[in-house]
Coordinates of C-alpha atoms and ligand atoms in Angstrom, one line a residue:
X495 CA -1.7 -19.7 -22.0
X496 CA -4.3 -17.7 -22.6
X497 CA -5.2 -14.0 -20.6
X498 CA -8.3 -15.6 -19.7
X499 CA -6.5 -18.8 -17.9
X500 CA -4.1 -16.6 -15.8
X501 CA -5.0 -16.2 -12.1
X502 CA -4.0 -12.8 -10.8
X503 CA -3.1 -13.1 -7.3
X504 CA -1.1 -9.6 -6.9
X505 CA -3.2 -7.2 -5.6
X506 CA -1.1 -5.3 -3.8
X507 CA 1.5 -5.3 -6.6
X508 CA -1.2 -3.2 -8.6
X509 CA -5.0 -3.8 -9.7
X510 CA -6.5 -4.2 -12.9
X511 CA -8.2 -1.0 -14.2
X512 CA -12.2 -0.6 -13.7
X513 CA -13.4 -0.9 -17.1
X514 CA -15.8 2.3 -15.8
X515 CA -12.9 3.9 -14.9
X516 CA -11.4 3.6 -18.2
X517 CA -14.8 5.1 -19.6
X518 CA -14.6 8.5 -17.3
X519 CA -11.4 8.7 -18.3
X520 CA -11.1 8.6 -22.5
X521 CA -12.8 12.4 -22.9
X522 CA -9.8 13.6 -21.0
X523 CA -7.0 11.7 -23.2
X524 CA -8.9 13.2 -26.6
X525 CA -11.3 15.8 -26.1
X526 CA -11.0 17.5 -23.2
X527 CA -7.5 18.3 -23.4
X528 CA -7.5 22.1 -22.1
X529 CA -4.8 22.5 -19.5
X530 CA -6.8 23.3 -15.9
X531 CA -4.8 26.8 -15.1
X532 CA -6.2 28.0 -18.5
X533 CA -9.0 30.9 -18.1
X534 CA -11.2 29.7 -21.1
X535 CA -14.4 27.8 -21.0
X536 CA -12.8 25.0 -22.8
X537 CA -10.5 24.2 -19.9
X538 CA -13.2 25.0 -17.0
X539 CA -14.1 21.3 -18.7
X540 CA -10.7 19.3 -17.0
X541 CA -10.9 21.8 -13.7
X542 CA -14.2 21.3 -13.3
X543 CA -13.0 17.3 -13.6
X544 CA -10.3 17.6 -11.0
X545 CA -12.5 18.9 -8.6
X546 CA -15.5 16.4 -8.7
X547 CA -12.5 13.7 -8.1
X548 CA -11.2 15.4 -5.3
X549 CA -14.7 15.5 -3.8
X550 CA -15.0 11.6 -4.4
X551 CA -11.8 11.0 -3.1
X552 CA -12.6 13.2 0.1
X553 CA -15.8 10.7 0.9
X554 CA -14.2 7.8 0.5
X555 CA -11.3 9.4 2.8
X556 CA -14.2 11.2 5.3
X557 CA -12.1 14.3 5.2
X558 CA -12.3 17.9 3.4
X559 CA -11.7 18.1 -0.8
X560 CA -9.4 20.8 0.1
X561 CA -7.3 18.8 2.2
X562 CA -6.2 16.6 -0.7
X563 CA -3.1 17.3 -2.7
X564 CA -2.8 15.1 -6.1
X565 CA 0.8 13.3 -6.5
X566 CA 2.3 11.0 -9.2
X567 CA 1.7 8.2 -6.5
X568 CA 2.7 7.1 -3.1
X569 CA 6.3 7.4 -4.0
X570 CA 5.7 11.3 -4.2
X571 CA 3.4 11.5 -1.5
X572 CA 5.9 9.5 1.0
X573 CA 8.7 11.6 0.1
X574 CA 6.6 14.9 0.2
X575 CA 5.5 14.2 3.9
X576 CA 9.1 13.6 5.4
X577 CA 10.5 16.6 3.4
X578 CA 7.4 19.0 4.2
X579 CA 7.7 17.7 8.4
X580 CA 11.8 18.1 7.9
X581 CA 11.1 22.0 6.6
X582 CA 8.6 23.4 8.8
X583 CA 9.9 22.4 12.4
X584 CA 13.4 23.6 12.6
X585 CA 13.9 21.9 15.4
X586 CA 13.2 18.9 13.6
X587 CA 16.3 16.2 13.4
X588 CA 14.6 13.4 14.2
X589 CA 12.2 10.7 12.9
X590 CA 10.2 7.5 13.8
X591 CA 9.0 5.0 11.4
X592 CA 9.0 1.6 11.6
X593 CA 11.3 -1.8 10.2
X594 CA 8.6 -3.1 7.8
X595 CA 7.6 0.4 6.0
X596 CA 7.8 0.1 2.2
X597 CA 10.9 1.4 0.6
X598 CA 9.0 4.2 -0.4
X599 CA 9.6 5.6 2.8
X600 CA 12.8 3.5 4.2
X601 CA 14.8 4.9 1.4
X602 CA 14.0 8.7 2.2
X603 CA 14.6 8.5 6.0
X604 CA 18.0 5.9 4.9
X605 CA 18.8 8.9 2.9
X606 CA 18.6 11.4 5.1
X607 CA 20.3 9.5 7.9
X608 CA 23.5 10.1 5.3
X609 CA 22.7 14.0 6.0
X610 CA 22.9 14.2 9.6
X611 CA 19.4 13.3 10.6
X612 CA 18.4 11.1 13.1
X613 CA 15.9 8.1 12.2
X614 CA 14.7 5.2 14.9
X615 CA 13.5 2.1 12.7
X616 CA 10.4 0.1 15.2
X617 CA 11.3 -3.4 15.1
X618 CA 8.3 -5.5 15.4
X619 CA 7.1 -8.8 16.9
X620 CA 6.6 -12.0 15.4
X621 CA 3.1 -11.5 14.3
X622 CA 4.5 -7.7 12.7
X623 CA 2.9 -5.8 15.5
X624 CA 4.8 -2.5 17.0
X625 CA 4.9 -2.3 20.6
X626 CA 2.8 1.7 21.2
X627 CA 4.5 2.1 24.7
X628 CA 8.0 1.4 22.7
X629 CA 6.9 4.2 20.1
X630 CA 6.1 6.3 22.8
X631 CA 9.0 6.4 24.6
X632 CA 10.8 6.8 21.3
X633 CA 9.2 10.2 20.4
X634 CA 12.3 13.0 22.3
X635 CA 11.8 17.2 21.6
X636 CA 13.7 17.0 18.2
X637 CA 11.1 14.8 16.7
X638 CA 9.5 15.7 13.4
X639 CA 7.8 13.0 12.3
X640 CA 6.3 9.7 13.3
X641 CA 5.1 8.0 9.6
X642 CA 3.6 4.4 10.3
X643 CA 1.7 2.5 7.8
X644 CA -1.5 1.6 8.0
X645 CA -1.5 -1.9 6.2
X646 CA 2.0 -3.8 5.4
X647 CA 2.2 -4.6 1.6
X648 CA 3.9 -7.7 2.3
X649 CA 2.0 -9.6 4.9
X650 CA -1.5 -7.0 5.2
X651 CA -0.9 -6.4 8.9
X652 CA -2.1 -3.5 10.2
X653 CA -0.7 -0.9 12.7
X654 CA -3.7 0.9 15.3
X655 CA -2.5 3.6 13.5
X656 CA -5.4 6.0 14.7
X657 CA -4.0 4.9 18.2
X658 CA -0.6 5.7 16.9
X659 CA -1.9 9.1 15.8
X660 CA -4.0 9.9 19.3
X661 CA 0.0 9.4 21.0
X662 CA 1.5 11.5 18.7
X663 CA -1.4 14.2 19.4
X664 CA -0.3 14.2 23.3
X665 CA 3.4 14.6 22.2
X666 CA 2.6 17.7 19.4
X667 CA 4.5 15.1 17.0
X668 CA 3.0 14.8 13.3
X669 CA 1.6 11.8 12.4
X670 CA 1.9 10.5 8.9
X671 CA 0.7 6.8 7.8
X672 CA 1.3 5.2 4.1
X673 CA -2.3 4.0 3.6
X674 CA -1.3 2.8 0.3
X675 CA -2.6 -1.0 0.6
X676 CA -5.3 0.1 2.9
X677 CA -7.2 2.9 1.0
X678 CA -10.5 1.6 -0.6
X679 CA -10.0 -1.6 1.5
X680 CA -10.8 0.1 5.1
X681 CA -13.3 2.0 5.6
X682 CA -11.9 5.6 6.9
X683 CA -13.0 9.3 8.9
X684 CA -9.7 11.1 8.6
X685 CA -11.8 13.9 10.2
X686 CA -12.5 12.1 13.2
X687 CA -8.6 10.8 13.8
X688 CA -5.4 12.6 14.5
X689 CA -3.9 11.9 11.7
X690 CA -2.0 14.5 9.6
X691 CA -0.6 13.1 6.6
X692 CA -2.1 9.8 4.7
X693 CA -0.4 9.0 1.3
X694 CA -2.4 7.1 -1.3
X695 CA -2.3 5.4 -4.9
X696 CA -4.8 5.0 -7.4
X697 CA -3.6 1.8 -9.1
X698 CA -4.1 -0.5 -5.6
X699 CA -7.9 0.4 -5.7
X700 CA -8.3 -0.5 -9.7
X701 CA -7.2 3.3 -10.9
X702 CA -4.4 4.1 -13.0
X703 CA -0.7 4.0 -12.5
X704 CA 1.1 7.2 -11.7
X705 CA -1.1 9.3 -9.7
X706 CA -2.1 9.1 -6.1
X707 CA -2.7 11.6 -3.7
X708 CA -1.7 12.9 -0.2
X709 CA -4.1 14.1 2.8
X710 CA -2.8 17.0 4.6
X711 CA -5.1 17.8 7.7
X712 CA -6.4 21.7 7.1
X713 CA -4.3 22.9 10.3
X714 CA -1.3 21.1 9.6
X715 CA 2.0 23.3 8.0
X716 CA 3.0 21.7 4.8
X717 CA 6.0 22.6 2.4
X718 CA 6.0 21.4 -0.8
X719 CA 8.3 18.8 -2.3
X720 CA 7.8 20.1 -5.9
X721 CA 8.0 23.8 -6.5
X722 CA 6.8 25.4 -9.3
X723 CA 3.8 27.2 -10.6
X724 CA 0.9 27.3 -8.1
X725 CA -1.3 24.2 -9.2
X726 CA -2.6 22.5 -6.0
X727 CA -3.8 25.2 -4.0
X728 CA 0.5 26.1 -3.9
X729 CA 0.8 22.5 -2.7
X730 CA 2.6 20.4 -5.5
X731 CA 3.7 22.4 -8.8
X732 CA 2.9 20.6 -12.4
X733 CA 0.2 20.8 -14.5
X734 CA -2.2 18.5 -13.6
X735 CA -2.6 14.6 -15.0
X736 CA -5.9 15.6 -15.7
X737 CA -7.3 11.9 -17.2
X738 CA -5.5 9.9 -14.7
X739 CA -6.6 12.6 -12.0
X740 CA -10.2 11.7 -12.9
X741 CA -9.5 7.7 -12.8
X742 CA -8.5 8.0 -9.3
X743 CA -11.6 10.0 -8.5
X744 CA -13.6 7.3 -10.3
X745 CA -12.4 4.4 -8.7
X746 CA -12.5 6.2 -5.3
X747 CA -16.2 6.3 -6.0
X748 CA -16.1 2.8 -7.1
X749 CA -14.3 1.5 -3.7
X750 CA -16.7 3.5 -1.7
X751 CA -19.7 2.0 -2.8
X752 CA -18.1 -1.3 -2.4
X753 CA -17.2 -0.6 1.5
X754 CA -20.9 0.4 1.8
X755 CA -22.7 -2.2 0.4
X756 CA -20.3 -4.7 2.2
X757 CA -20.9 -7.7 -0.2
X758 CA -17.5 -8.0 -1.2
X759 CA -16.3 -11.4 -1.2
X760 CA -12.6 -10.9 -1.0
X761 CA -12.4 -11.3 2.6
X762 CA -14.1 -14.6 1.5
X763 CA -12.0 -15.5 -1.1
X764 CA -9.0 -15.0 0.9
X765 CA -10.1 -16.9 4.0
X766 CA -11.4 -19.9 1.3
X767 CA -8.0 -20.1 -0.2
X768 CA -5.8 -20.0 3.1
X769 CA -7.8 -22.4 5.1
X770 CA -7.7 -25.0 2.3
X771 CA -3.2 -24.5 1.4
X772 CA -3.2 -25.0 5.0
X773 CA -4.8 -28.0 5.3
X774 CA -3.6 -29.9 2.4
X775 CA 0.3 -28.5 2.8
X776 CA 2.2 -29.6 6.0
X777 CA 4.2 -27.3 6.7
X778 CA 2.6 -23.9 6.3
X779 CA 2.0 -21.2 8.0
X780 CA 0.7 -17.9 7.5
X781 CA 3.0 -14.7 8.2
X782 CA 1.3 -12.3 10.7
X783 CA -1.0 -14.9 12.0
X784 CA -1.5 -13.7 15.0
X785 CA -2.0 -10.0 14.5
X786 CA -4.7 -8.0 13.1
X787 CA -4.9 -8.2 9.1
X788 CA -6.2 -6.3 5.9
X789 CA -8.8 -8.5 4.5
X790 CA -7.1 -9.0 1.1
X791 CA -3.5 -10.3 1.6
X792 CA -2.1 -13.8 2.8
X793 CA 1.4 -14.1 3.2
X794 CA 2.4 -18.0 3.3
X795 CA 5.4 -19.8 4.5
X796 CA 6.2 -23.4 3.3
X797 CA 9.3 -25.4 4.6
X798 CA 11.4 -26.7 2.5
X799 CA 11.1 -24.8 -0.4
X800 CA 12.8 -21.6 -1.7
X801 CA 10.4 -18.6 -3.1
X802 CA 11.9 -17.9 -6.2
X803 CA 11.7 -21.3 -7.2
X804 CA 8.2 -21.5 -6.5
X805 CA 7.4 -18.5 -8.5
X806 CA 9.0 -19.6 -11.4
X807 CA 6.5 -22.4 -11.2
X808 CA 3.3 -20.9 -10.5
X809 CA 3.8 -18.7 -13.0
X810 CA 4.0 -21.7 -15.6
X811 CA 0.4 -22.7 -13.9
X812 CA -0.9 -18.9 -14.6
X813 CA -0.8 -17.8 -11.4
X814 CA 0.5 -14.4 -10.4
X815 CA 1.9 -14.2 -6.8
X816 CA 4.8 -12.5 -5.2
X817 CA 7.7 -13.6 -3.2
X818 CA 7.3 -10.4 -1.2
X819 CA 7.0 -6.8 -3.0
X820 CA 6.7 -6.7 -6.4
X821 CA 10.0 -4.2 -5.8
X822 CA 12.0 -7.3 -4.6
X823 CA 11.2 -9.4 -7.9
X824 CA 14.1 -10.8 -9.9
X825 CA 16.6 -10.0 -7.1
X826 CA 17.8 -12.3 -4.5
X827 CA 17.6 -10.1 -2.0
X828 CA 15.6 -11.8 1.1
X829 CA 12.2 -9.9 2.1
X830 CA 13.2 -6.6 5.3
X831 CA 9.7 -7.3 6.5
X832 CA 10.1 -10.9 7.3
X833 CA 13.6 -10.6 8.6
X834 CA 12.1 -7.9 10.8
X835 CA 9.5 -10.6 12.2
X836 CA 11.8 -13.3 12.7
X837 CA 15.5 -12.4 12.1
X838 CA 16.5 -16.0 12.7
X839 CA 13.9 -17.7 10.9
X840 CA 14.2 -18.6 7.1
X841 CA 10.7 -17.5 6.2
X842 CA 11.8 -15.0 4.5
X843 CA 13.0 -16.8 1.6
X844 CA 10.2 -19.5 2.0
X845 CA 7.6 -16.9 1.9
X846 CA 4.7 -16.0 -1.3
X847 CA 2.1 -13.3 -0.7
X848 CA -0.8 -13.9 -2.4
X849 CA -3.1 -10.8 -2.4
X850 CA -6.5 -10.6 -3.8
X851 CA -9.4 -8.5 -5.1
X852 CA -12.5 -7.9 -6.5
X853 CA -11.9 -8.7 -9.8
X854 CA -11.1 -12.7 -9.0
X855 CA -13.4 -14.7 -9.3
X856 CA -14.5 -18.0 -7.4
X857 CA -13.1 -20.7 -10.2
X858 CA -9.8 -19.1 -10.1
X859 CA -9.5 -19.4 -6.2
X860 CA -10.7 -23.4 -7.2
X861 CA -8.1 -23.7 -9.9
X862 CA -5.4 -21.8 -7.4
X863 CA -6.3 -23.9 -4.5
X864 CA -5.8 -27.1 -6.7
X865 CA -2.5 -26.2 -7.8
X866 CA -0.7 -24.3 -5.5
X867 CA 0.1 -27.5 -3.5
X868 CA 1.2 -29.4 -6.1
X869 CA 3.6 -27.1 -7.2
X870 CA 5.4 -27.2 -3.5
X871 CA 4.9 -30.4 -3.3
X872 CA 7.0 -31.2 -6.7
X873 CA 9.3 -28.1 -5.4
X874 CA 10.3 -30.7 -2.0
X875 CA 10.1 -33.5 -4.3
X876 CA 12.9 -31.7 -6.3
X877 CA 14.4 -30.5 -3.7
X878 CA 14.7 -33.9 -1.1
X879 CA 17.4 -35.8 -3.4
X880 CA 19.4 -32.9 -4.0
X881 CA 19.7 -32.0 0.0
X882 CA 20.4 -36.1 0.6
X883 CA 23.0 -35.9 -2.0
X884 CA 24.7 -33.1 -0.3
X885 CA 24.8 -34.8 2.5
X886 CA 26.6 -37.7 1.5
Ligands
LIG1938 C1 2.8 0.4 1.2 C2 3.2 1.1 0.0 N1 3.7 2.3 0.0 C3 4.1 2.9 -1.2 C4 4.0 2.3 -2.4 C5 4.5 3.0 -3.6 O1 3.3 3.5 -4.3 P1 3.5 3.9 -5.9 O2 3.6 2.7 -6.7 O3 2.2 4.6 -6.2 O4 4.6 4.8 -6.0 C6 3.6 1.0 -2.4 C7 3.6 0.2 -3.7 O5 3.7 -1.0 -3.7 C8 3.2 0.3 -1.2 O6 2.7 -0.9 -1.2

């Protein structure tokens, strides 16, 4: 199989690089290779760089350039907020986040739990929504943090997290949100929101892997993670990723003019390709149905067969899919966000998120929509005699 005959349905795993992004960045992997600190002309070259990104990456975010802090991802940027909230408030023992958060923030708050600090873990309804009256009567005097994302990674539904943020105002609480799968997708005014923290990464809107950012509000406290010299405005020590640094900025630009012009047809694509597995496959159903969802991701249950199975066959069709997270992949271990929806179901290990973007194309969705119900049709098929055999 061919590059050309794969079907990349995994968005929100990671995107494929804008070739234009590729383009900005080259100079900065060969010539321009000055370190940013550096007082010479030469370097003024990659500062200058890092700054025009930061301004692109503040208009696509509707908030100040000098509110931006550049991180190896939203990993770092995660991590960063919950230490930073932890530091400044000492009377800070306590946090709120929710079941379905990505493990990028699950782990951290886990971790600290170990430590002696408190963490209440949302559950969420059936459709993945959090109850706002439960969250507020969650938030007590020793609360440092709330962090809720903005758009799940597993099933796209999204949290009212400028409501969220407007609560947490009213209790003097800060307000962080992962906006990992919804930055580029949704269009955003952090200046005109609550919010204090929003964590991003450049390679779910078509930038490179291994650099993201974090919005910190102008008149919100903030101690860095990483210590060292006083790159970032004193914010996050290390000498810049300069090229990568400029990607992001690129394809911030990039995902900005797409929200403008509003002809994006993955909202399409995605709506084309549900409607049409749920017509021709009995049985199906999509995860967060009923509650408000990012315009790229469907997250499909099908009775009867078991994910991983169904991956290993798709895959042998071309197309690229996900049981849950890409995280999860090659272990057994059942998706948290699921379970959190229905923890008596089995849809969690019956589930594939497909997630698109702007780089498929109309005859892929065709092909996918062809073959994705054959393959769990020959996955029951498989599956019938073997469940009649056990049961004789
Ligand atoms: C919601 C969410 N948060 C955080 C991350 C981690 O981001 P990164 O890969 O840049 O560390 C991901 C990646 O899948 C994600 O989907």
């Amino acid at each position: 199989m061919t590059d050309d005959e794969i079907i990349y349905l995994d968005n929100n795993a990671t995107t494929p690089l804008d070739p234009a992004v590729i383009e900005e960045m080259l100079p900065f992997l060969t010539e321009f290779y000055g370190n940013p600190s550096s007082g010479y002309a030469f370097a003024a070259k990659a500062r200058k760089a890092i700054d025009l990104a930061r301004e692109r990456l503040a208009a696509l975010l509707g908030c100040e350039p000098s509110e931006i802090v550049f991180t190896s991802g939203g990993t770092e940027s995660n991590n960063a907020v919950i230490h930073s909230a932890l530091q400044v408030d000492p009377r800070g023992k306590h946090i709120v986040t929710s079941a379905v958060e990505h493990s990028a923030v699950l782990r951290p708050c886990q971790d600290l739990e170990k430590q002696g600090c408190f963490v209440t873990f949302l559950g969420v309804d059936r459709d993945g929504n959090v109850d706002l009256a439960e969250l507020e009567a969650e938030i007590r005097p020793e609360t440092a943090l709330v962090s809720m994302m903005w758009a799940n990674n597993e099933t796209g539904v999204l949290f009212p997290v400028e409501k969220i943020a407007e609560i947490c105002r009213r209790k003097s609480v800060l307000f962080h949100t992962d906006a990992v799968q919804a930055t580029g997708k949704i269009p955003m005014r952090l200046r005109n929101t609550a919010i204090n923290f929003l964590s991003l990464s450049a390679h779910k809107f078509h930038g490179p892997k291994g650099v993201g950012a974090l919005y910190v509000n102008r008149r919100t406290r903030f101690s860095p993670l990483i210590a060292g010299g006083g790159q970032e405005n004193g914010r996050r020590g290390g000498t810049e990723n300069v090229a990568s640094i400029v990607g992001l900025g690129k394809a911030a630009e990039l995902a900005a003019k797409y929200l403008a012009d509003g002809k994006c047809s993955i909202q399409s694509m995605r709506d084309r390709f549900e409607k049409a597995v749920l017509e021709t496959v009995s049985g199906a159903s999509v995860n967060g149905a009923g509650a408000p969802r990012i315009s790229n991701t469907s997250s499909l249950s099908f009775e009867g067969i078991e994910s991983s199975a169904a991956l290993l066959l798709l895959d042998r069709h071309g197309i690229c899919c996900s049981a849950s997270s890409a995280c999860r992949t090659g272990s057994q271990e059942a998706s948290h966000v699921l379970r959190a929806m229905n923890p008596n179901g089995d849809g969690a290990r019956r589930s594939l998120r497909f997630s698109f973007g702007r780089f498929n194309t109309d005859a892929q969705i065709d092909r996918a929509i062809g073959i994705v119900p054959k393959v769990i049709e020959k996955l029951r098929a498989t599956a019938a005699p073997r469940a009649v055999a056990a049961a004789t």
